[in-house]
C-alpha cells in the first residue's frame, strides 16, 4: 500500500551563535560620527572666521550648534542603518537555517480507536506514547518512519473529551500511496469512510481519493511512486494567499514550490516546503475566491518545525509581522527550547531546537 524509501536524518545539528550586529554598532558609530562631524564643523568655522573678521562670536556659536545637530543626525542615521543591517541579517539567516517539518498535532476523542485506524487502514506505525496524568492528557506519535528523519503525527487525547470541532479552516492531510484504488478497497473493508472515490484530480492527471478518520479528519490519498515521505502534506485554508506566501517565505524560510489556479472551481493553491514535494512533507495553502476568514474550531492544533536557534527564529517572525505566542526558551522539566507563533491567518506553529529534539527522542 505505502512503499517507503529509507531516508537519512535531515537534521544535522550545529550550535548557532547569538551574535547581534545591533548590540555593538550604534554607540560606537555615534561617538566616531560625533567627533568627525564636530571636527568638520570646527574646520569650517576656522576658515570662516579667518576670512571675515566681522563674523564674530555669535556666528561661531551658531555654526558650532549646527555641527552638533549634524553629529546627532549622523549618529541616528548610523544607528538606523545598523539596526536595518541586523534585521536583514536575521532574515538571511532564516534561509540558511536547518529546518524540517517534524510533526503535526491535533486532538482526538478516542486514542485507541484512532491508533487502530491509522495502523490497520493507513499502514502507519505507532512510534511511541506518553501519558501526562498531572495535566490529564496522552500523546501518541504515528508515522511511516523514525521521528528523527520523518514527518509524523502527534495525536493528543485530553482526559474525558470525546469530541472536537474541526472547523472550516483545516483542509486535510495528504498520504502518498502507490495504488489509490487498492488502498481505498482496504479502508472500505476495515469499515472506513470514503468521501471521494478514486479518480483524477479536477483539472489534473494525478489519481486521488478522500477518506475520513473516526474523528472526521480528511485524508487525501495521492497516487505516487515510492517516496521517503508518505505522510506528505498538510492543507490549510488562508484568506490572503499572497500575504501568506510572503510570510511563510520570510518567517518560516519555506520555498514556494508551485502554485495552481483553478478559476472554474474558484480556488488557488500554493505548495510550500523545505524541499521537493515528492521527497518532503509540504504545506498546501488554499485560497477560496472571496473568502477571507475561517472558523478554525478546536481540533487541529499546530505544526512543529525544527530550527537551529529558536531565539533568532522568534526575531525573524516578529520582523515578518507574525505574533509570538510563546517567547523562546526551554520548556519546564525537559529543557527543550521552543518558541510558538501565529501566522497572518491565526494558524499556530511551534519551532523546536534541533539538538534538544534529538535528545528528547533518546
mmCIF file of N, CA and C in Angstrom, residues 144-225:
data_model
loop_
_atom_site.group_PDB
_atom_site.id
_atom_site.type_symbol
_atom_site.label_atom_id
_atom_site.label_comp_id
_atom_site.label_asym_id
_atom_site.label_seq_id
_atom_site.Cartn_x
_atom_site.Cartn_y
_atom_site.Cartn_z
ATOM 1 N N UNK A 144 5.401 6.860 9.261
ATOM 2 C CA UNK A 144 5.953 5.846 8.357
ATOM 3 C C UNK A 144 7.454 5.663 8.522
ATOM 4 N N UNK A 145 8.011 6.255 9.546
ATOM 5 C CA UNK A 145 9.441 6.109 9.794
ATOM 6 C C UNK A 145 9.827 6.848 11.059
ATOM 7 N N UNK A 146 11.105 6.730 11.477
ATOM 8 C CA UNK A 146 11.574 7.354 12.719
ATOM 9 C C UNK A 146 11.355 8.865 12.730
ATOM 10 N N UNK A 147 11.123 9.391 13.910
ATOM 11 C CA UNK A 147 10.848 10.825 14.055
ATOM 12 C C UNK A 147 12.048 11.702 13.723
ATOM 13 N N UNK A 148 13.256 11.156 13.824
ATOM 14 C CA UNK A 148 14.428 11.989 13.544
ATOM 15 C C UNK A 148 14.636 12.230 12.063
ATOM 16 N N UNK A 149 13.834 11.552 11.221
ATOM 17 C CA UNK A 149 14.004 11.743 9.780
ATOM 18 C C UNK A 149 12.690 11.797 9.007
ATOM 19 N N UNK A 150 11.552 11.641 9.681
ATOM 20 C CA UNK A 150 10.263 11.627 9.002
ATOM 21 C C UNK A 150 9.281 12.595 9.655
ATOM 22 N N UNK A 151 8.371 13.080 8.841
ATOM 23 C CA UNK A 151 7.249 13.876 9.321
ATOM 24 C C UNK A 151 6.216 12.920 9.894
ATOM 25 N N UNK A 152 5.763 13.167 11.118
ATOM 26 C CA UNK A 152 4.854 12.234 11.788
ATOM 27 C C UNK A 152 3.647 12.977 12.357
ATOM 28 N N UNK A 153 2.711 12.185 12.875
ATOM 29 C CA UNK A 153 1.500 12.713 13.502
ATOM 30 C C UNK A 153 1.616 12.590 15.015
ATOM 31 N N UNK A 154 1.265 13.649 15.723
ATOM 32 C CA UNK A 154 1.165 13.615 17.183
ATOM 33 C C UNK A 154 -0.312 13.776 17.554
ATOM 34 N N UNK A 155 -0.901 12.688 18.010
ATOM 35 C CA UNK A 155 -2.297 12.722 18.451
ATOM 36 C C UNK A 155 -2.343 13.117 19.920
ATOM 37 N N UNK A 156 -3.319 13.918 20.265
ATOM 38 C CA UNK A 156 -3.498 14.322 21.663
ATOM 39 C C UNK A 156 -4.889 13.917 22.136
ATOM 40 N N UNK A 157 -4.909 13.167 23.225
ATOM 41 C CA UNK A 157 -6.185 12.826 23.864
ATOM 42 C C UNK A 157 -6.246 13.522 25.213
ATOM 43 N N UNK A 158 -7.223 14.398 25.396
ATOM 44 C CA UNK A 158 -7.447 15.067 26.675
ATOM 45 C C UNK A 158 -8.483 14.270 27.470
ATOM 46 N N UNK A 159 -8.128 13.927 28.700
ATOM 47 C CA UNK A 159 -8.988 13.079 29.512
ATOM 48 C C UNK A 159 -10.434 13.589 29.501
ATOM 49 N N UNK A 160 -11.345 12.685 29.182
ATOM 50 C CA UNK A 160 -12.770 12.988 29.286
ATOM 51 C C UNK A 160 -13.366 13.759 28.132
ATOM 52 N N UNK A 161 -12.564 14.162 27.131
ATOM 53 C CA UNK A 161 -13.083 14.913 25.984
ATOM 54 C C UNK A 161 -13.173 13.962 24.794
ATOM 55 N N UNK A 162 -14.378 13.692 24.317
ATOM 56 C CA UNK A 162 -14.539 12.696 23.252
ATOM 57 C C UNK A 162 -14.937 13.290 21.904
ATOM 58 N N UNK A 163 -15.038 14.616 21.827
ATOM 59 C CA UNK A 163 -15.458 15.211 20.559
ATOM 60 C C UNK A 163 -14.869 16.616 20.420
ATOM 61 N N UNK A 164 -14.513 16.969 19.167
ATOM 62 C CA UNK A 164 -13.956 18.297 18.868
ATOM 63 C C UNK A 164 -14.589 18.844 17.603
ATOM 64 N N UNK A 165 -14.501 20.161 17.474
ATOM 65 C CA UNK A 165 -14.985 20.846 16.272
ATOM 66 C C UNK A 165 -13.796 21.081 15.347
ATOM 67 N N UNK A 166 -13.809 20.446 14.174
ATOM 68 C CA UNK A 166 -12.698 20.592 13.239
ATOM 69 C C UNK A 166 -12.710 21.959 12.566
ATOM 70 N N UNK A 167 -13.865 22.557 12.403
ATOM 71 C CA UNK A 167 -13.955 23.875 11.786
ATOM 72 C C UNK A 167 -13.854 23.801 10.273
ATOM 73 N N UNK A 168 -13.880 24.988 9.653
ATOM 74 C CA UNK A 168 -13.853 25.067 8.187
ATOM 75 C C UNK A 168 -12.480 25.433 7.639
ATOM 76 N N UNK A 169 -11.565 25.857 8.500
ATOM 77 C CA UNK A 169 -10.250 26.309 8.037
ATOM 78 C C UNK A 169 -9.299 25.165 7.728
ATOM 79 N N UNK A 170 -9.339 24.113 8.554
ATOM 80 C CA UNK A 170 -8.486 22.960 8.295
ATOM 81 C C UNK A 170 -9.003 22.223 7.068
ATOM 82 N N UNK A 171 -8.071 21.792 6.201
ATOM 83 C CA UNK A 171 -8.444 21.089 4.981
ATOM 84 C C UNK A 171 -8.283 19.588 5.073
ATOM 85 N N UNK A 172 -7.029 19.106 4.979
ATOM 86 C CA UNK A 172 -6.788 17.671 5.011
ATOM 87 C C UNK A 172 -5.303 17.387 5.201
ATOM 88 N N UNK A 173 -5.005 16.125 5.445
ATOM 89 C CA UNK A 173 -3.642 15.614 5.409
ATOM 90 C C UNK A 173 -3.480 14.824 4.121
ATOM 91 N N UNK A 174 -2.269 14.771 3.599
ATOM 92 C CA UNK A 174 -2.014 14.029 2.371
ATOM 93 C C UNK A 174 -1.124 12.825 2.629
ATOM 94 N N UNK A 175 -1.486 11.686 2.023
ATOM 95 C CA UNK A 175 -0.676 10.477 2.111
ATOM 96 C C UNK A 175 -0.420 9.964 0.696
ATOM 97 N N UNK A 176 0.848 9.740 0.370
ATOM 98 C CA UNK A 176 1.221 9.211 -0.942
ATOM 99 C C UNK A 176 1.185 7.691 -0.905
ATOM 100 N N UNK A 177 0.472 7.091 -1.847
ATOM 101 C CA UNK A 177 0.384 5.630 -1.952
ATOM 102 C C UNK A 177 0.648 5.228 -3.400
ATOM 103 N N UNK A 178 1.040 3.963 -3.587
ATOM 104 C CA UNK A 178 1.341 3.506 -4.946
ATOM 105 C C UNK A 178 0.089 3.141 -5.730
ATOM 106 N N UNK A 179 -0.960 2.722 -5.023
ATOM 107 C CA UNK A 179 -2.198 2.327 -5.694
ATOM 108 C C UNK A 179 -3.380 2.829 -4.874
ATOM 109 N N UNK A 180 -3.991 3.917 -5.310
ATOM 110 C CA UNK A 180 -5.097 4.527 -4.571
ATOM 111 C C UNK A 180 -6.287 3.583 -4.484
ATOM 112 N N UNK A 181 -6.620 2.913 -5.564
ATOM 113 C CA UNK A 181 -7.792 2.040 -5.580
ATOM 114 C C UNK A 181 -7.654 0.904 -4.565
ATOM 115 N N UNK A 182 -6.501 0.261 -4.534
ATOM 116 C CA UNK A 182 -6.288 -0.823 -3.571
ATOM 117 C C UNK A 182 -6.372 -0.312 -2.137
ATOM 118 N N UNK A 183 -5.819 0.866 -1.905
ATOM 119 C CA UNK A 183 -5.853 1.449 -0.564
ATOM 120 C C UNK A 183 -7.289 1.743 -0.144
ATOM 121 N N UNK A 184 -8.073 2.282 -1.060
ATOM 122 C CA UNK A 184 -9.478 2.579 -0.767
ATOM 123 C C UNK A 184 -10.250 1.293 -0.479
ATOM 124 N N UNK A 185 -9.989 0.245 -1.246
ATOM 125 C CA UNK A 185 -10.671 -1.037 -1.014
ATOM 126 C C UNK A 185 -10.356 -1.583 0.373
ATOM 127 N N UNK A 186 -9.092 -1.447 0.791
ATOM 128 C CA UNK A 186 -8.699 -1.903 2.123
ATOM 129 C C UNK A 186 -9.420 -1.109 3.199
ATOM 130 N N UNK A 187 -9.480 0.207 3.028
ATOM 131 C CA UNK A 187 -10.133 1.071 4.012
ATOM 132 C C UNK A 187 -11.618 0.739 4.114
ATOM 133 N N UNK A 188 -12.257 0.475 2.989
ATOM 134 C CA UNK A 188 -13.675 0.084 2.998
ATOM 135 C C UNK A 188 -13.860 -1.242 3.736
ATOM 136 N N UNK A 189 -12.954 -2.178 3.498
ATOM 137 C CA UNK A 189 -13.050 -3.485 4.143
ATOM 138 C C UNK A 189 -12.908 -3.385 5.656
ATOM 139 N N UNK A 190 -12.168 -2.366 6.112
ATOM 140 C CA UNK A 190 -11.966 -2.159 7.553
ATOM 141 C C UNK A 190 -13.053 -1.265 8.162
ATOM 142 N N UNK A 191 -14.031 -0.903 7.335
ATOM 143 C CA UNK A 191 -15.125 -0.071 7.844
ATOM 144 C C UNK A 191 -14.857 1.415 7.787
ATOM 145 N N UNK A 192 -13.828 1.837 7.043
ATOM 146 C CA UNK A 192 -13.510 3.255 6.933
ATOM 147 C C UNK A 192 -14.467 3.988 6.011
ATOM 148 N N UNK A 193 -14.496 5.292 6.118
ATOM 149 C CA UNK A 193 -15.414 6.132 5.343
ATOM 150 C C UNK A 193 -14.678 6.766 4.163
ATOM 151 N N UNK A 194 -15.156 6.509 2.963
ATOM 152 C CA UNK A 194 -14.589 7.096 1.750
ATOM 153 C C UNK A 194 -15.502 8.221 1.294
ATOM 154 N N UNK A 195 -14.968 9.440 1.203
ATOM 155 C CA UNK A 195 -15.792 10.594 0.824
ATOM 156 C C UNK A 195 -15.613 10.992 -0.632
ATOM 157 N N UNK A 196 -14.587 10.478 -1.290
ATOM 158 C CA UNK A 196 -14.394 10.685 -2.725
ATOM 159 C C UNK A 196 -13.731 9.452 -3.293
ATOM 160 N N UNK A 197 -14.383 8.825 -4.234
ATOM 161 C CA UNK A 197 -13.860 7.622 -4.855
ATOM 162 C C UNK A 197 -12.612 7.960 -5.689
ATOM 163 N N UNK A 198 -11.774 6.953 -5.942
ATOM 164 C CA UNK A 198 -10.557 7.196 -6.731
ATOM 165 C C UNK A 198 -10.870 7.776 -8.105
ATOM 166 N N UNK A 199 -10.069 8.729 -8.519
ATOM 167 C CA UNK A 199 -10.231 9.369 -9.818
ATOM 168 C C UNK A 199 -9.222 10.480 -9.975
ATOM 169 N N UNK A 200 -9.162 11.058 -11.163
ATOM 170 C CA UNK A 200 -8.210 12.129 -11.420
ATOM 171 C C UNK A 200 -8.632 13.404 -10.687
ATOM 172 N N UNK A 201 -7.635 14.126 -10.205
ATOM 173 C CA UNK A 201 -7.902 15.402 -9.563
ATOM 174 C C UNK A 201 -8.504 16.358 -10.587
ATOM 175 N N UNK A 202 -9.391 17.227 -10.138
ATOM 176 C CA UNK A 202 -10.036 18.173 -11.050
ATOM 177 C C UNK A 202 -8.994 19.043 -11.745
ATOM 178 N N UNK A 203 -9.001 18.986 -13.069
ATOM 179 C CA UNK A 203 -8.069 19.797 -13.839
ATOM 180 C C UNK A 203 -6.665 19.250 -13.896
ATOM 181 N N UNK A 204 -6.441 17.985 -13.440
ATOM 182 C CA UNK A 204 -5.099 17.416 -13.448
ATOM 183 C C UNK A 204 -5.106 15.941 -13.786
ATOM 184 N N UNK A 205 -3.943 15.301 -13.650
ATOM 185 C CA UNK A 205 -3.794 13.902 -14.029
ATOM 186 C C UNK A 205 -3.567 12.979 -12.844
ATOM 187 N N UNK A 206 -3.240 13.537 -11.670
ATOM 188 C CA UNK A 206 -2.959 12.709 -10.504
ATOM 189 C C UNK A 206 -4.228 12.009 -10.030
ATOM 190 N N UNK A 207 -4.111 10.712 -9.749
ATOM 191 C CA UNK A 207 -5.236 9.949 -9.205
ATOM 192 C C UNK A 207 -5.275 10.158 -7.695
ATOM 193 N N UNK A 208 -6.450 10.525 -7.190
ATOM 194 C CA UNK A 208 -6.606 10.793 -5.764
ATOM 195 C C UNK A 208 -7.894 10.167 -5.250
ATOM 196 N N UNK A 209 -8.028 10.147 -3.938
ATOM 197 C CA UNK A 209 -9.278 9.782 -3.272
ATOM 198 C C UNK A 209 -9.270 10.484 -1.923
ATOM 199 N N UNK A 210 -10.424 10.620 -1.311
ATOM 200 C CA UNK A 210 -10.522 11.214 0.022
ATOM 201 C C UNK A 210 -11.219 10.248 0.968
ATOM 202 N N UNK A 211 -10.679 10.165 2.182
ATOM 203 C CA UNK A 211 -11.299 9.365 3.233
ATOM 204 C C UNK A 211 -11.398 10.203 4.499
ATOM 205 N N UNK A 212 -12.147 9.712 5.479
ATOM 206 C CA UNK A 212 -12.233 10.360 6.788
ATOM 207 C C UNK A 212 -11.854 9.367 7.868
ATOM 208 N N UNK A 213 -11.132 9.867 8.872
ATOM 209 C CA UNK A 213 -10.808 9.010 10.018
ATOM 210 C C UNK A 213 -11.981 9.044 11.008
ATOM 211 N N UNK A 214 -11.912 8.300 12.102
ATOM 212 C CA UNK A 214 -13.045 8.232 13.036
ATOM 213 C C UNK A 214 -13.445 9.569 13.655
ATOM 214 N N UNK A 215 -12.530 10.547 13.679
ATOM 215 C CA UNK A 215 -12.849 11.862 14.249
ATOM 216 C C UNK A 215 -13.285 12.869 13.195
ATOM 217 N N UNK A 216 -13.321 12.460 11.938
ATOM 218 C CA UNK A 216 -13.762 13.353 10.869
ATOM 219 C C UNK A 216 -12.656 14.101 10.155
ATOM 220 N N UNK A 217 -11.387 13.836 10.497
ATOM 221 C CA UNK A 217 -10.280 14.454 9.769
ATOM 222 C C UNK A 217 -10.185 13.825 8.377
ATOM 223 N N UNK A 218 -10.036 14.669 7.369
ATOM 224 C CA UNK A 218 -9.944 14.178 5.998
ATOM 225 C C UNK A 218 -8.497 13.879 5.617
ATOM 226 N N UNK A 219 -8.324 12.810 4.864
ATOM 227 C CA UNK A 219 -7.032 12.429 4.309
ATOM 228 C C UNK A 219 -7.178 12.318 2.800
ATOM 229 N N UNK A 220 -6.269 12.977 2.073
ATOM 230 C CA UNK A 220 -6.214 12.830 0.627
ATOM 231 C C UNK A 220 -5.172 11.767 0.300
ATOM 232 N N UNK A 221 -5.586 10.750 -0.448
ATOM 233 C CA UNK A 221 -4.668 9.725 -0.919
ATOM 234 C C UNK A 221 -4.202 10.119 -2.312
ATOM 235 N N UNK A 222 -2.889 10.258 -2.499
ATOM 236 C CA UNK A 222 -2.319 10.670 -3.784
ATOM 237 C C UNK A 222 -1.515 9.514 -4.366
ATOM 238 N N UNK A 223 -1.796 9.162 -5.592
ATOM 239 C CA UNK A 223 -1.087 8.055 -6.226
ATOM 240 C C UNK A 223 0.276 8.527 -6.729
ATOM 241 N N UNK A 224 1.340 7.964 -6.131
ATOM 242 C CA UNK A 224 2.711 8.312 -6.485
ATOM 243 C C UNK A 224 3.572 7.066 -6.432
ATOM 244 N N UNK A 225 4.774 7.175 -6.989
ATOM 245 C CA UNK A 225 5.744 6.104 -6.865
ATOM 246 C C UNK A 225 6.306 6.062 -5.457
#
